[in-house]
XYZ file of C-alpha atoms in Angstrom:
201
model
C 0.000 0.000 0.000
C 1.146 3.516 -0.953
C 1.896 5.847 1.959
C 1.030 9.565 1.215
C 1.892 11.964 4.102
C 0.152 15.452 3.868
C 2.170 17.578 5.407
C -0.502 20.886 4.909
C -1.719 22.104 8.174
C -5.576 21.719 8.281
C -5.834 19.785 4.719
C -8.739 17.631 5.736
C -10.820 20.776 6.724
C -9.369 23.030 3.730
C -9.510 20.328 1.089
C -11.426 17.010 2.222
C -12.929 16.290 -1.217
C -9.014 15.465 -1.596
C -8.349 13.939 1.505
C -11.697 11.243 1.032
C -9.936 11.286 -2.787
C -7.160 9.853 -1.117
C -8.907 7.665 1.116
C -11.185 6.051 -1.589
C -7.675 5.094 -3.751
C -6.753 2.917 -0.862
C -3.897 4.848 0.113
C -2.179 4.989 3.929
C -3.156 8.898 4.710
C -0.988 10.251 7.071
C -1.961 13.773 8.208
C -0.339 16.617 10.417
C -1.803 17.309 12.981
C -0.340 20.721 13.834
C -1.713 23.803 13.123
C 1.765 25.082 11.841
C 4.574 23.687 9.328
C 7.200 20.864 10.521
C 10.310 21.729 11.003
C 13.300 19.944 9.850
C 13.990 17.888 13.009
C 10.035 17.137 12.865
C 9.636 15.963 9.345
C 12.538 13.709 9.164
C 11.416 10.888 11.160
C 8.251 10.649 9.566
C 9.184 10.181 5.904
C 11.560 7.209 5.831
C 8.695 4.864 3.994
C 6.287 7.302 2.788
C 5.653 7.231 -1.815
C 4.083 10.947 -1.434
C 3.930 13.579 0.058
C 1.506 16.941 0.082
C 3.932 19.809 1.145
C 3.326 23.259 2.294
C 6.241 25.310 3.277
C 8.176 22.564 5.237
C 12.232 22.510 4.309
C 12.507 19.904 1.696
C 16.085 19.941 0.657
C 18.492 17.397 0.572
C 18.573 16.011 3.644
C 14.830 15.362 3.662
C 15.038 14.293 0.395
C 17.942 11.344 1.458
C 15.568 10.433 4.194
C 12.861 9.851 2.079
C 13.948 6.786 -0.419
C 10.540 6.264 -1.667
C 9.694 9.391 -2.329
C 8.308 9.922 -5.865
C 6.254 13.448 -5.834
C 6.403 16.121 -3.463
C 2.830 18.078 -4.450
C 3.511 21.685 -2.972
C 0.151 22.904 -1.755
C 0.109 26.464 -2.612
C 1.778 28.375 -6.452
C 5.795 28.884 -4.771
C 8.502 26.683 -4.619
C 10.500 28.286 -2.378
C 10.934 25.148 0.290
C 11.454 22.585 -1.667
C 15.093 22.543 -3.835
C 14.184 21.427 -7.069
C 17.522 20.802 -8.014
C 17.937 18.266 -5.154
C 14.436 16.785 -6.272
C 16.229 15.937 -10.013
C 18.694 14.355 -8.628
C 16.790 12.223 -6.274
C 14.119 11.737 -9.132
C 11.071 13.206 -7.324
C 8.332 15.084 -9.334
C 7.397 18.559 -7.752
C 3.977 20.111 -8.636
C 2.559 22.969 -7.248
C -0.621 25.146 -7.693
C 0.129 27.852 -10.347
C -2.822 30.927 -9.447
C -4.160 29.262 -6.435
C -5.770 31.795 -4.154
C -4.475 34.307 -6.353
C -8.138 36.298 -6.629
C -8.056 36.025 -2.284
C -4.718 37.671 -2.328
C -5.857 40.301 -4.953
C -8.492 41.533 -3.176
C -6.365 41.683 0.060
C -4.336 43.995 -1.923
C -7.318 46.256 -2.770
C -8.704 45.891 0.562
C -4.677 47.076 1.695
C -4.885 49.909 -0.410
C -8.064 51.480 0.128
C -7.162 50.800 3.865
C -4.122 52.380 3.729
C -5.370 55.374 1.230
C -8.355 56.016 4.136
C -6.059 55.656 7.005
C -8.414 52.986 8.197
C -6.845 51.477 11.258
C -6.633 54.903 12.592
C -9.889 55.692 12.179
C -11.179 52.257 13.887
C -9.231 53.090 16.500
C -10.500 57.028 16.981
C -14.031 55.672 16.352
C -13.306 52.719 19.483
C -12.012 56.039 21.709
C -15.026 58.303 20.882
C -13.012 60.703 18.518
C -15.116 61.826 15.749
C -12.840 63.973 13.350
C -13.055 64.812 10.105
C -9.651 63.601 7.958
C -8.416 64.389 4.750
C -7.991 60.948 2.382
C -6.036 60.546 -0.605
C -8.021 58.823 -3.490
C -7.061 56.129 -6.049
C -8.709 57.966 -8.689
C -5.746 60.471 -10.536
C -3.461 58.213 -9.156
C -0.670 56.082 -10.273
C -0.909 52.384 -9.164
C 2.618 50.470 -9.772
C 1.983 47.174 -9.771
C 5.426 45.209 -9.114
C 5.559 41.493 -10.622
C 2.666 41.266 -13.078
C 2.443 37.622 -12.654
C -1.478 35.967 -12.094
C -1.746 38.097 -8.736
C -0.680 41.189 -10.365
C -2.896 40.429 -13.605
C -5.822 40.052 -11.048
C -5.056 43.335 -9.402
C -4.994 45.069 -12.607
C -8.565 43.654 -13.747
C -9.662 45.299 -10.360
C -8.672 48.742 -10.792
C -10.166 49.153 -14.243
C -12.949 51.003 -12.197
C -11.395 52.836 -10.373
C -10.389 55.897 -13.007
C -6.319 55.207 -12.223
C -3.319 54.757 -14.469
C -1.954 51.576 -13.983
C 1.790 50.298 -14.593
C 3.634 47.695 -14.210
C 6.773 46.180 -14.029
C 8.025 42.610 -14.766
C 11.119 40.904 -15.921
C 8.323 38.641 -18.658
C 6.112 40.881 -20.504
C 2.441 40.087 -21.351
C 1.088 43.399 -23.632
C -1.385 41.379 -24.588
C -2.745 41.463 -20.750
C -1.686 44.649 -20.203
C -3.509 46.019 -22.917
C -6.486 44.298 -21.988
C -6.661 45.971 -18.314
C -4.730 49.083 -19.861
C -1.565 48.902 -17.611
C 1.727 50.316 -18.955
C 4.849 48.303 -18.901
C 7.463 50.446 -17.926
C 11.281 49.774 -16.376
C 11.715 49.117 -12.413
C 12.946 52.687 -12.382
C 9.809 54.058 -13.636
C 8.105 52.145 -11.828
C 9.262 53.177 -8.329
C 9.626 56.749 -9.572
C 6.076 57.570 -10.943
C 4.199 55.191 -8.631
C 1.547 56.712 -5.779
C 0.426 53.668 -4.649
């Protein structure tokens, strides 16, 4: 029987359509039970004679990697790849997948909800409002401003779709180009210079 340890804090309440997946393929589930990533010293003992795993942001390098001689596939849950070294999973012959754009609309809209936050001085306001303060403050706007948008990856795309109504000029900056997206939400590439010189926001 295949082994599969899921290493993603919370993955039966967050995903269990693929947890019962799991479960219904016959394979030996092994979840965390912590609400927080292992740590080195943590995840080594427990992946001697697991065939999977499902990662999060747990440090799989090479020594994980020698004490895991089964492993075949490390699925990251989540789009970056910055735990696992890729180069020591070639070597060791392990597939790595990962998410590409997962969550990517929640963390645009935390960016919009950031930046009208921060444009309104909200915090500062919840807190005057708590204290029985009731002044009148002067806001900046996003419309007549310039929004930089740095990396202009599936996030940034997403961000860029959201401020189409908000009367702003958009740019962007990053090292792959994609006019074809940028002329669709009418952001202008410009340099990383440019960027971080003309940008309000």
């Amino acid at each position: 029987m295949k082994k599969v340890l899921i290493a993603k804090p919370n993955y039966r309440k967050f995903s269990p359509t693929g947890y019962q997946m799991l479960l219904d393929k016959g394979y030996d589930v092994v979840a965390t039970d912590l609400d927080r990533d292992y740590f080195l010293e943590e995840l080594l003992p427990m992946v001697g004679d697991i065939d999977a795993c499902i990662a999060n942001c747990e440090p799989w390098g090479e020594e994980a990697m020698s004490a895991a001689p089964k492993v075949k596939i490390l699925a990251r849950y989540g789009t970056g790849m910055n735990s696992v070294d890729t180069e020591a999973a070639k070597r060791h012959g392990i597939m790595v997948t990962n998410c590409p754009g997962v969550k990517a609309n929640s963390v645009a809209e935390h960016i919009m909800l950031l930046l009208l936050a921060g444009l309104r001085d909200l915090p500062r306001m919840n807190e005057m409002t708590k204290e029985g303060q009731w002044k009148n403050l002067n806001f900046h706007e996003v419309s007549g401003s310039t929004v930089g948008i740095l990396g202009f990856g599936y996030i940034g795309k997403l961000v860029a779709k959201k401020l189409t109504g908000f009367d702003c000029r958009t740019i962007a900056y990053d090292v792959v180009h994609d006019d074809e997206t940028a002329a669709k939400y009418g952001v202008e590439c410009v340099s990383f210079e440019e960027l971080m010189s003309q940008s309000d926001i």
